[in-house]
Each structure stands twice: as structure tokens, then as C-alpha cells.
PDB file of C-alpha atoms in Angstrom:
ATOM      1  CA  MET Z   1      22.186   8.445   0.042  1.00 43.00           C
ATOM      2  CA  GLY Z   2      24.320   7.936   3.507  1.00 45.00           C
ATOM      3  CA  ASN Z   3      26.333  10.987   2.796  1.00 59.00           C
ATOM      4  CA  ASP Z   4      24.800  12.036   6.464  1.00 65.00           C
ATOM      5  CA  PRO Z   5      27.317  10.909   9.398  1.00 70.00           C
ATOM      6  CA  ALA Z   6      24.824  10.509  11.621  1.00 73.00           C
ATOM      7  CA  CYS Z   7      23.372   8.059   9.065  1.00 72.00           C
ATOM      8  CA  THR Z   8      24.860   4.843   9.804  1.00 72.00           C
ATOM      9  CA  THR Z   9      22.139   2.567   8.173  1.00 70.00           C
ATOM     10  CA  GLY Z  10      22.450   4.341   4.340  1.00 65.00           C
ATOM     11  CA  LEU Z  11      18.981   4.697   4.851  1.00 64.00           C
ATOM     12  CA  CYS Z  12      17.326   7.681   6.651  1.00 70.00           C
ATOM     13  CA  GLY Z  13      14.853   9.942   6.820  1.00 68.00           C
ATOM     14  CA  THR Z  14      15.235  12.193   4.111  1.00 67.00           C
ATOM     15  CA  ASP Z  15      16.070  10.009   1.661  1.00 69.00           C
ATOM     16  CA  VAL Z  16      14.403   8.276  -1.013  1.00 77.00           C
ATOM     17  CA  PRO Z  17      13.952   4.786  -0.857  1.00 84.00           C
ATOM     18  CA  PRO Z  18      15.707   2.317  -2.797  1.00 89.00           C
ATOM     19  CA  LEU Z  19      12.873   0.877  -3.742  1.00 90.00           C
ATOM     20  CA  VAL Z  20       9.073   1.928  -4.069  1.00 90.00           C
ATOM     21  CA  GLY Z  21       6.504  -1.411  -4.701  1.00 89.00           C
ATOM     22  CA  SER Z  22       9.232  -3.880  -7.381  1.00 88.00           C
ATOM     23  CA  VAL Z  23      10.912  -0.860  -8.934  1.00 95.00           C
ATOM     24  CA  LEU Z  24      14.764   0.149  -8.279  1.00 96.00           C
ATOM     25  CA  THR Z  25      14.010   4.485  -7.676  1.00 93.00           C
ATOM     26  CA  GLY Z  26      15.788   6.472 -10.023  1.00 91.00           C
ATOM     27  CA  VAL Z  27      16.531   3.236 -12.418  1.00 93.00           C
ATOM     28  CA  GLY Z  28      13.135   2.066 -13.154  1.00 94.00           C
ATOM     29  CA  MET Z  29      13.835  -1.395 -13.055  1.00 96.00           C
ATOM     30  CA  THR Z  30      12.709  -4.439 -11.590  1.00 97.00           C
ATOM     31  CA  LEU Z  31      15.209  -6.011  -9.460  1.00 96.00           C
ATOM     32  CA  PRO Z  32      15.476  -9.310 -12.148  1.00 96.00           C
ATOM     33  CA  GLN Z  33      15.667  -6.726 -14.709  1.00 97.00           C
ATOM     34  CA  ALA Z  34      18.839  -4.895 -13.005  1.00 97.00           C
ATOM     35  CA  ALA Z  35      20.176  -8.464 -12.030  1.00 96.00           C
ATOM     36  CA  ARG Z  36      20.474  -8.816 -15.679  1.00 95.00           C
ATOM     37  CA  ALA Z  37      21.240  -5.999 -16.825  1.00 97.00           C
ATOM     38  CA  LEU Z  38      24.169  -6.016 -14.615  1.00 95.00           C
ATOM     39  CA  GLU Z  39      24.855  -9.301 -15.658  1.00 93.00           C
ATOM     40  CA  GLN Z  40      25.381  -8.344 -19.420  1.00 96.00           C
ATOM     41  CA  GLY Z  41      28.016  -6.213 -18.225  1.00 96.00           C
ATOM     42  CA  ARG Z  42      25.529  -2.341 -18.309  1.00 96.00           C
ATOM     43  CA  GLU Z  43      26.494   0.042 -16.137  1.00 95.00           C
ATOM     44  CA  LEU Z  44      23.877   1.331 -13.768  1.00 96.00           C
ATOM     45  CA  GLN Z  45      23.670   4.132 -11.389  1.00 95.00           C
ATOM     46  CA  LEU Z  46      22.528   2.117  -8.279  1.00 95.00           C
ATOM     47  CA  THR Z  47      22.705   3.227  -4.406  1.00 93.00           C
ATOM     48  CA  ASP Z  48      24.978   0.643  -2.419  1.00 93.00           C
ATOM     49  CA  VAL Z  49      21.945  -0.571  -0.684  1.00 92.00           C
ATOM     50  CA  GLN Z  50      19.804  -0.887  -4.119  1.00 95.00           C
ATOM     51  CA  ARG Z  51      23.727  -2.674  -5.458  1.00 96.00           C
ATOM     52  CA  ARG Z  52      23.418  -5.405  -2.475  1.00 95.00           C
ATOM     53  CA  LEU Z  53      19.440  -5.470  -2.745  1.00 95.00           C
ATOM     54  CA  VAL Z  54      20.167  -6.583  -6.545  1.00 96.00           C
ATOM     55  CA  GLU Z  55      22.953  -8.379  -5.441  1.00 94.00           C
ATOM     56  CA  GLN Z  56      20.971 -10.335  -2.998  1.00 95.00           C
ATOM     57  CA  TRP Z  57      18.120 -11.252  -5.567  1.00 94.00           C
ATOM     58  CA  ALA Z  58      20.566 -12.678  -8.107  1.00 94.00           C
ATOM     59  CA  GLU Z  59      22.018 -15.287  -5.210  1.00 93.00           C
ATOM     60  CA  ARG Z  60      18.913 -16.059  -4.174  1.00 93.00           C
ATOM     61  CA  GLN Z  61      17.285 -17.022  -7.727  1.00 90.00           C
ATOM     62  CA  LEU Z  62      20.835 -19.293  -8.347  1.00 81.00           C
ATOM     63  CA  GLY Z  63      20.645 -21.080  -4.987  1.00 79.00           C
ATOM     64  CA  ASP Z  64      17.030 -22.200  -5.366  1.00 60.00           C
ATOM     65  CA  PRO Z  65      17.087 -23.740  -8.995  1.00 59.00           C
ATOM     66  CA  ALA Z  66      12.955 -24.292  -8.747  1.00 56.00           C
ATOM     67  CA  ARG Z  67      12.886 -20.050  -9.432  1.00 51.00           C
TER      68      ARG Z  67
END
């Protein structure tokens, strides 16, 4: 993803979406599953966009103890 210099957003027309429904494409995990796996030190083949999505999801969960 994002190898095209004209694609400055990291998500361009010919790229596979980072998420389909609630599942990370190419990884087969949901955001919570991926966050747990990263927390456990597992290596996941995530794109930069997917990694940011997982990190943001985890930050929101930690920031809201009611969840």
C-alpha cells in the first residue's frame, strides 16, 4: 500500500481496504484481536494504516474504563 508517490494518503483506489467490516484484510483478525496480539509481543504483518487503526482502537479502549 502507498507505493505510488501520487498516493499521499496511504489509501488509494487500487489498494485493498485496510478493514472489511470489522476484520483487518490480509490478517484475518478484528481490531481487538490484533491489539491483544501486539500487546503480547506477536509480530503481525500490518500495513501502516492498519497499525494506526489498531493503535487508535487500543488507545480509545484504555482511555474509557467503562468499555
